[in-house]
Amino acid sequence: MCVNSCCAFVGVLENETKCKFCKEDRYYSNGKARKNLPFTSIIERLKLQFKNPERSKELLYRHNYTCNKGEFAHNNIGDIFDRQIYQELLNDEYFPDPRDIAFTASCDGYQIFRQKTDDCWVFLFLNNNLPQELRVKKENLMVTLIIPGPKQPQDFNSFLYPLIQEMKFLQDGISCYDGNKEEQFTLRANILAWTGDIPALLKVLCLTGHNSYSGCRFCNLRGTLNETNRHVYYPL
Ligand SMILES: [Zn+2]
Ligand SMILES: [Zn+2]
């Protein structure tokens, strides 16, 4: 990635030797990259988890929850799987295998340096196939990608590239070993929902931000410029 965190050298930028935003060199003179993107594979971690018989059983929570929901519980929201969107995905033949994983992805900006803007972006995956009491435990949160900053990324999407590649593999299905059933199977995983703070979601959705004229992610309401302090507002 660029030494100033402008972009990751992936996809169409794969062969670049200079950052197209800040013109900094990608490599040292000895050919080594000046900065690497911190990324941890989701696929490898899922494979490791399914290999373990105990964990493999725990990962059946989604299946067990949706199968054992009583008649009375039908209109109650007890978990993410009670939302209509999950039912719609089931109708579209997503999650055919009890082991298929439903993720919640989150992206948040963190201020870890003494600056006023968000400077470090963390992508975290929550595995909804785990029971609720285990799901948000520190050891079960899957940090997959960190955009380290301290400068604002210029091409935010380029950093997502390795993550999107893995999710594409997981959508089609990968070969995985189930330590509980002692069999090889095709594992699929999909993202059920994205969460995050507003500045982060704006970046994921390629929006311009809450100080711009078209800052809303739901409608086309246009902001007005306050001449005195040169800020765009949404007076309501
Ligand atoms: Zn750069
Ligand atoms: Zn709006």
Coordinates of C-alpha atoms and ligand atoms in Angstrom, one line a residue:
M1 CA 0.0 0.0 0.0
C2 CA 1.0 3.7 -0.3
V3 CA 3.3 4.9 2.4
N4 CA 0.8 7.7 3.1
S5 CA -2.2 5.3 3.1
C6 CA -3.7 6.8 -0.1
C7 CA -4.5 3.5 -1.7
A8 CA -3.6 -0.2 -1.9
F9 CA -1.7 -1.4 -4.9
V10 CA -4.3 -4.0 -6.0
G11 CA -6.6 -4.6 -9.0
V12 CA -6.0 -1.9 -11.6
L13 CA -3.3 -0.3 -9.4
E14 CA -1.4 -3.6 -9.1
N15 CA 1.5 -2.7 -11.4
E16 CA 1.9 0.9 -10.2
T17 CA 5.3 1.8 -8.8
K18 CA 4.3 5.3 -7.5
C19 CA 1.2 6.4 -5.7
K20 CA -1.0 8.3 -8.1
F21 CA -2.2 10.6 -5.4
C22 CA 0.9 11.7 -3.4
K23 CA 3.5 10.5 -6.0
E24 CA 5.5 8.6 -3.3
D25 CA 7.5 5.6 -4.4
R26 CA 5.9 2.2 -3.7
Y27 CA 9.2 0.4 -3.1
Y28 CA 12.5 1.0 -1.4
S29 CA 15.5 1.0 -3.7
N30 CA 16.1 -2.7 -2.7
G31 CA 12.7 -3.6 -4.2
K32 CA 10.9 -4.1 -0.8
A33 CA 7.5 -2.5 -0.3
R34 CA 7.6 0.5 1.9
K35 CA 4.3 -0.3 3.6
N36 CA 2.1 -3.4 3.7
L37 CA -1.6 -3.6 4.3
P38 CA -2.6 -5.4 7.5
F39 CA -5.0 -8.1 6.3
T40 CA -5.9 -11.4 8.0
S41 CA -7.7 -14.0 5.9
I42 CA -11.3 -14.9 6.8
I43 CA -11.2 -18.1 4.8
E44 CA -8.2 -19.5 6.7
R45 CA -9.8 -18.8 10.0
L46 CA -13.1 -20.3 9.1
K47 CA -11.3 -23.5 7.9
L48 CA -9.4 -23.7 11.2
Q49 CA -12.6 -23.3 13.2
F50 CA -14.5 -26.0 11.3
K51 CA -11.6 -28.4 11.7
N52 CA -12.2 -28.2 15.5
P53 CA -15.2 -30.6 16.4
E54 CA -16.4 -28.5 19.3
R55 CA -16.3 -25.2 17.4
S56 CA -17.9 -26.8 14.4
K57 CA -20.9 -27.7 16.6
E58 CA -21.1 -24.2 18.0
L59 CA -21.2 -22.9 14.4
L60 CA -24.5 -24.7 13.9
Y61 CA -26.3 -22.1 16.1
R62 CA -27.9 -20.3 13.1
H63 CA -29.4 -23.6 11.9
N64 CA -30.6 -24.7 15.3
Y65 CA -32.1 -21.3 16.1
T66 CA -34.0 -21.1 12.9
C67 CA -35.2 -24.7 13.1
N68 CA -36.3 -24.7 16.7
K69 CA -38.1 -21.4 16.8
G70 CA -41.5 -22.2 18.3
E71 CA -44.8 -21.1 16.8
F72 CA -45.3 -18.5 19.4
A73 CA -41.9 -16.9 18.8
H74 CA -42.8 -16.3 15.2
N75 CA -43.5 -12.6 15.5
N76 CA -40.8 -11.9 18.0
I77 CA -37.4 -10.6 17.1
G78 CA -34.9 -12.7 19.0
D79 CA -32.0 -12.6 16.6
I80 CA -30.8 -11.2 13.3
F81 CA -32.4 -14.3 11.6
D82 CA -35.9 -13.0 12.5
R83 CA -35.5 -10.1 10.2
Q84 CA -37.3 -10.1 7.0
I85 CA -34.1 -9.7 4.9
Y86 CA -32.8 -13.1 6.2
Q87 CA -36.1 -14.8 5.2
E88 CA -35.9 -13.1 1.8
L89 CA -32.3 -14.4 1.4
L90 CA -33.5 -17.9 2.3
N91 CA -36.2 -17.7 -0.4
D92 CA -33.4 -16.7 -2.8
E93 CA -31.7 -20.0 -1.8
Y94 CA -28.9 -18.5 0.2
F95 CA -27.6 -20.4 3.2
P96 CA -28.5 -23.9 1.9
D97 CA -26.1 -25.8 4.2
P98 CA -26.6 -25.6 8.0
R99 CA -23.0 -24.6 8.2
D100 CA -23.1 -21.7 5.9
I101 CA -22.0 -18.6 7.6
A102 CA -23.9 -15.3 8.0
F103 CA -21.6 -12.4 8.9
T104 CA -22.3 -8.9 10.1
A105 CA -19.6 -6.7 8.8
S106 CA -18.6 -3.5 10.6
C107 CA -16.4 -0.6 9.7
D108 CA -15.4 2.1 12.1
G109 CA -12.9 4.9 12.2
Y110 CA -10.7 5.2 15.2
Q111 CA -8.7 8.1 16.4
I112 CA -5.4 6.7 17.6
F113 CA -3.2 9.6 16.8
R114 CA -3.4 13.2 18.2
Q115 CA -5.4 14.5 15.3
K116 CA -9.0 15.6 15.0
T117 CA -10.0 13.3 12.1
D118 CA -10.6 9.6 12.0
D119 CA -7.3 8.2 11.0
C120 CA -7.4 4.4 11.4
W121 CA -10.2 2.3 9.9
V122 CA -10.9 -1.2 11.2
F123 CA -13.0 -3.8 9.5
L124 CA -14.5 -6.3 11.9
F125 CA -16.6 -9.4 11.1
L126 CA -19.2 -10.8 13.6
N127 CA -20.0 -14.4 13.0
N128 CA -23.8 -14.8 13.5
N129 CA -23.5 -18.6 13.3
L130 CA -22.2 -18.5 16.9
P131 CA -24.7 -18.3 19.8
Q132 CA -25.3 -14.7 20.9
E133 CA -23.4 -15.1 24.2
L134 CA -20.2 -16.1 22.2
R135 CA -20.6 -13.9 19.2
V136 CA -19.3 -10.6 20.6
K137 CA -16.6 -12.1 22.8
K138 CA -13.2 -10.6 22.0
E139 CA -11.7 -13.9 20.8
N140 CA -14.6 -14.4 18.4
L141 CA -14.5 -11.1 16.6
M142 CA -12.7 -11.3 13.3
V143 CA -10.7 -8.3 12.6
T144 CA -9.9 -8.7 8.9
L145 CA -8.6 -5.4 7.6
I146 CA -7.0 -2.3 9.0
I147 CA -6.3 0.8 7.1
P148 CA -3.6 2.2 9.3
G149 CA -3.5 5.9 8.4
P150 CA -2.5 8.4 9.8
K151 CA -3.6 10.2 6.6
Q152 CA -7.1 9.8 5.1
P153 CA -7.3 7.1 2.4
Q154 CA -7.8 8.6 -1.1
D155 CA -9.0 5.4 -2.7
F156 CA -10.9 3.7 0.1
N157 CA -12.2 0.9 -2.1
S158 CA -8.8 -0.3 -3.1
F159 CA -8.2 -1.3 0.5
L160 CA -11.3 -3.4 0.4
Y161 CA -10.0 -5.4 -2.5
P162 CA -8.5 -8.4 -0.7
L163 CA -11.6 -8.6 1.5
I164 CA -14.0 -8.5 -1.5
Q165 CA -11.9 -11.2 -3.2
E166 CA -12.3 -13.5 -0.2
M167 CA -16.0 -12.8 0.1
K168 CA -16.5 -13.7 -3.6
F169 CA -14.8 -17.1 -3.0
L170 CA -17.0 -17.6 0.0
Q171 CA -20.1 -16.7 -1.9
D172 CA -19.3 -19.4 -4.5
G173 CA -18.2 -21.9 -1.9
I174 CA -14.9 -23.2 -0.8
S175 CA -13.8 -26.7 0.2
C176 CA -13.7 -27.1 3.9
Y177 CA -13.3 -30.0 6.4
D178 CA -15.8 -30.4 9.2
G179 CA -14.2 -31.9 12.3
N180 CA -17.5 -32.7 13.9
K181 CA -19.1 -34.7 11.1
E182 CA -15.7 -35.8 9.8
E183 CA -16.4 -34.9 6.2
Q184 CA -15.4 -32.5 3.5
F185 CA -18.0 -30.0 2.5
T186 CA -18.6 -26.8 0.6
L187 CA -18.6 -23.8 2.9
R188 CA -20.3 -20.6 1.9
A189 CA -20.5 -17.3 3.7
N190 CA -22.4 -14.1 3.1
I191 CA -22.6 -10.7 4.7
L192 CA -26.1 -10.2 6.2
A193 CA -25.6 -6.6 7.3
W194 CA -23.1 -3.8 7.4
T195 CA -22.8 -1.6 10.4
G196 CA -20.5 1.2 11.4
D197 CA -20.2 4.8 12.4
I198 CA -21.4 7.4 9.9
P199 CA -18.0 8.5 8.6
A200 CA -17.0 4.9 7.9
L201 CA -20.3 3.9 6.2
L202 CA -20.0 7.0 4.0
K203 CA -16.7 5.7 2.8
V204 CA -18.0 2.2 2.2
L205 CA -21.0 3.6 0.3
C206 CA -18.7 6.1 -1.6
L207 CA -20.7 9.1 -0.3
T208 CA -19.2 12.6 0.2
G209 CA -19.9 13.2 3.9
H210 CA -22.1 15.2 6.1
N211 CA -20.5 18.5 5.3
S212 CA -21.2 18.3 1.6
Y213 CA -24.2 19.4 -0.5
S214 CA -25.5 15.9 -1.2
G215 CA -24.6 14.4 2.2
C216 CA -27.6 12.1 2.9
R217 CA -27.5 8.4 2.2
F218 CA -31.2 8.1 1.9
C219 CA -32.5 11.1 -0.1
N220 CA -31.4 13.9 -2.5
L221 CA -32.0 16.7 0.0
R222 CA -29.5 19.5 -0.8
G223 CA -27.5 21.3 1.9
T224 CA -27.2 25.1 2.1
L225 CA -24.0 27.0 2.5
N226 CA -23.6 29.2 5.5
E227 CA -21.7 32.2 4.2
T228 CA -20.3 33.3 7.6
N229 CA -18.5 30.1 8.6
R230 CA -18.3 28.4 5.1
H231 CA -20.1 25.3 6.3
V232 CA -22.8 23.3 4.5
Y233 CA -25.9 22.7 6.7
Y234 CA -29.1 20.8 6.6
P235 CA -31.5 23.2 8.3
L236 CA -34.6 21.2 9.4
Ligands
ZN1 ZN 0.0 8.1 -1.6
ZN2 ZN -32.1 12.5 3.6

